[in-house]
Short mmCIF file of C-alpha atoms in Angstrom, two decimals:
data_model
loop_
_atom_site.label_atom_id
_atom_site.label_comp_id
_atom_site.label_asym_id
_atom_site.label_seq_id
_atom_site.Cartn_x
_atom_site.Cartn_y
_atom_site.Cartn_z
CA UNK A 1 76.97 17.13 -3.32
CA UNK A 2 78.19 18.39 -6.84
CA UNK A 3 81.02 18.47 -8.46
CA UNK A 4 83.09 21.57 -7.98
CA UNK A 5 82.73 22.34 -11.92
CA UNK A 6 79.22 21.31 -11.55
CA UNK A 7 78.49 23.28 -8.97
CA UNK A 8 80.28 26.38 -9.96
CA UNK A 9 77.53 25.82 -13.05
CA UNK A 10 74.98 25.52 -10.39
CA UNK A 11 75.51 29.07 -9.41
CA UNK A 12 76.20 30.93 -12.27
CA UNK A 13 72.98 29.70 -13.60
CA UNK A 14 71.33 30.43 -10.54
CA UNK A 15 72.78 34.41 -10.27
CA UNK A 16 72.35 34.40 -14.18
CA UNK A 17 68.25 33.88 -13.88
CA UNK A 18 68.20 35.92 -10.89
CA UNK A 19 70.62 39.01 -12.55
CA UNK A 20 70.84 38.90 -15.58
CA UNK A 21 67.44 37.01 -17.19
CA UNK A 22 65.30 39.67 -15.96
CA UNK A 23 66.65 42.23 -18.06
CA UNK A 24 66.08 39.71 -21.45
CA UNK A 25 62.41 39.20 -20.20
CA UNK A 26 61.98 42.96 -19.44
CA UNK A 27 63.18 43.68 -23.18
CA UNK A 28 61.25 41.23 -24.90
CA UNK A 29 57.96 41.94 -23.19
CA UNK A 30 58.32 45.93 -22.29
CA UNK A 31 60.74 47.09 -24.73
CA UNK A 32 59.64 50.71 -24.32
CA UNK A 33 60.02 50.86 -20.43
CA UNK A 34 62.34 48.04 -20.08
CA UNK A 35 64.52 50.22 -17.51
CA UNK A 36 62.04 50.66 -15.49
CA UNK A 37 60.49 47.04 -15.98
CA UNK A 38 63.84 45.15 -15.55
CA UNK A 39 64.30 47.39 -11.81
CA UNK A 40 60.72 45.87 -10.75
CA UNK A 41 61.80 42.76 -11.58
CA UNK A 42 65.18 42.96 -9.69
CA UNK A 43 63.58 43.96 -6.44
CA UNK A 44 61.24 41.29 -6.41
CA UNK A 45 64.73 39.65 -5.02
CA UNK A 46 63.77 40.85 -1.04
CA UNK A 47 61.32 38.22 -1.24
CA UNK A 48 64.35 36.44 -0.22
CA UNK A 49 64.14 38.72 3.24
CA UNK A 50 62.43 35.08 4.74
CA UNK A 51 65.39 33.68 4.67
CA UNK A 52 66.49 35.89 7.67
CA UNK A 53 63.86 34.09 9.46
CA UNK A 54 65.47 30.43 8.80
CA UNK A 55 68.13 28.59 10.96
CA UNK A 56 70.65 28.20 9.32
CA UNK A 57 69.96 31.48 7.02
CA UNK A 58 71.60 29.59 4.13
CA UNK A 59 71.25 25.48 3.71
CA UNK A 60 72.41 24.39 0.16
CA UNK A 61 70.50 21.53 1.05
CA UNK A 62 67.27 22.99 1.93
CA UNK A 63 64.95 24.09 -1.01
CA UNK A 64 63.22 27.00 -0.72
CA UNK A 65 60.13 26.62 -2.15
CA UNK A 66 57.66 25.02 0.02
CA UNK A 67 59.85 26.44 3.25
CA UNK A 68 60.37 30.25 3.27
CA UNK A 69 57.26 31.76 4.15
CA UNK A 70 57.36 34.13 1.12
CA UNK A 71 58.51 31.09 -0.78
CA UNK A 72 55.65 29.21 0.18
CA UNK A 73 52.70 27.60 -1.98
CA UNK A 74 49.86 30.08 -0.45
CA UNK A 75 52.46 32.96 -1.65
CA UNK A 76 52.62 31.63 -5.00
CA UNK A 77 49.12 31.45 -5.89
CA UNK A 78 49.03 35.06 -4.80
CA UNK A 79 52.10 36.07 -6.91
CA UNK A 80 50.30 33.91 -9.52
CA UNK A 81 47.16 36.23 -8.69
CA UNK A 82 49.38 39.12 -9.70
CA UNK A 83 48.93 38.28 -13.00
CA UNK A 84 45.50 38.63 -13.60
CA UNK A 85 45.83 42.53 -12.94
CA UNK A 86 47.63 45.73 -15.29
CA UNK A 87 50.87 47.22 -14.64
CA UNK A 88 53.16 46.98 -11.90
CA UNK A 89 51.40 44.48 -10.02
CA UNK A 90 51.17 41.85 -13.16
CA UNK A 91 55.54 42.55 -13.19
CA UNK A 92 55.47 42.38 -9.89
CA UNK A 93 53.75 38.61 -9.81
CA UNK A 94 56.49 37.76 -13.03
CA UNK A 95 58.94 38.50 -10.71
CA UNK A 96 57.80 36.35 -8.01
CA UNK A 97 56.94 33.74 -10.27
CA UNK A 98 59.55 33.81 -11.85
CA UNK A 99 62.28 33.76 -8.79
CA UNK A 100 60.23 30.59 -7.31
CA UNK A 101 61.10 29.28 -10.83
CA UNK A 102 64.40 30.19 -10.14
CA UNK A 103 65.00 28.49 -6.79
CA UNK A 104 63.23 25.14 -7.77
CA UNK A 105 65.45 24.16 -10.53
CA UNK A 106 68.47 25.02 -8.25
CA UNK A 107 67.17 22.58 -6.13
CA UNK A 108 65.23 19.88 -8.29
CA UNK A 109 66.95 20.24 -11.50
CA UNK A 110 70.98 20.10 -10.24
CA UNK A 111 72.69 18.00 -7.54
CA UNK A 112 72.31 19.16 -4.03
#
């Protein structure tokens, strides 16, 4: 269990890679369709849909990676697939990739 001030850290980090990162990785990499980019990248978020499926829906301290079916190692290697192709698809895997990254150093990389 953190700290309240530790954990209030905790989750603005969290929100702050999920939100707000996205758009700094959409601008850096696809400055000249970054809108459009940085919207791809947000919806990649309803991979977190599996959660629906768990009991309870939210466990702070369960980590998702390795439970959620969409969170799980066969989905990463094929969100890690994504990359290998053009367009949408190779955002779409940065996404993914990138939100797994997200939830693991919630988990691993703060108290829990």
């Amino acid at each position: 269990m953190c700290p309240p001030e530790i954990a209030l850290l905790k989750t603005c980090t969290h929100y702050f890679l999920h939100l707000a990162f996205p758009a700094v990785i959409a601008f850096v990499f696809y400055r000249n369709q970054w809108k459009k980019v940085y919207l791809i990248l947000l919806a990649t978020m309803l991979v977190d849909l599996d959660h629906l499926f768990a009991n309870p829906i939210f466990d702070p301290n369960r980590m998702s990676v390795g439970f959620h079916f969409l969170h799980s190692y066969y989905a990463i290697a094929v969100y890690f697939f994504l990359l290998f192709f053009k367009g949408n698809l190779r955002i779409i895997g940065i996404g993914l990739l990138f939100h797994m990254f997200t939830d693991f150093q919630d988990f691993v990389w703060w108290c829990h």
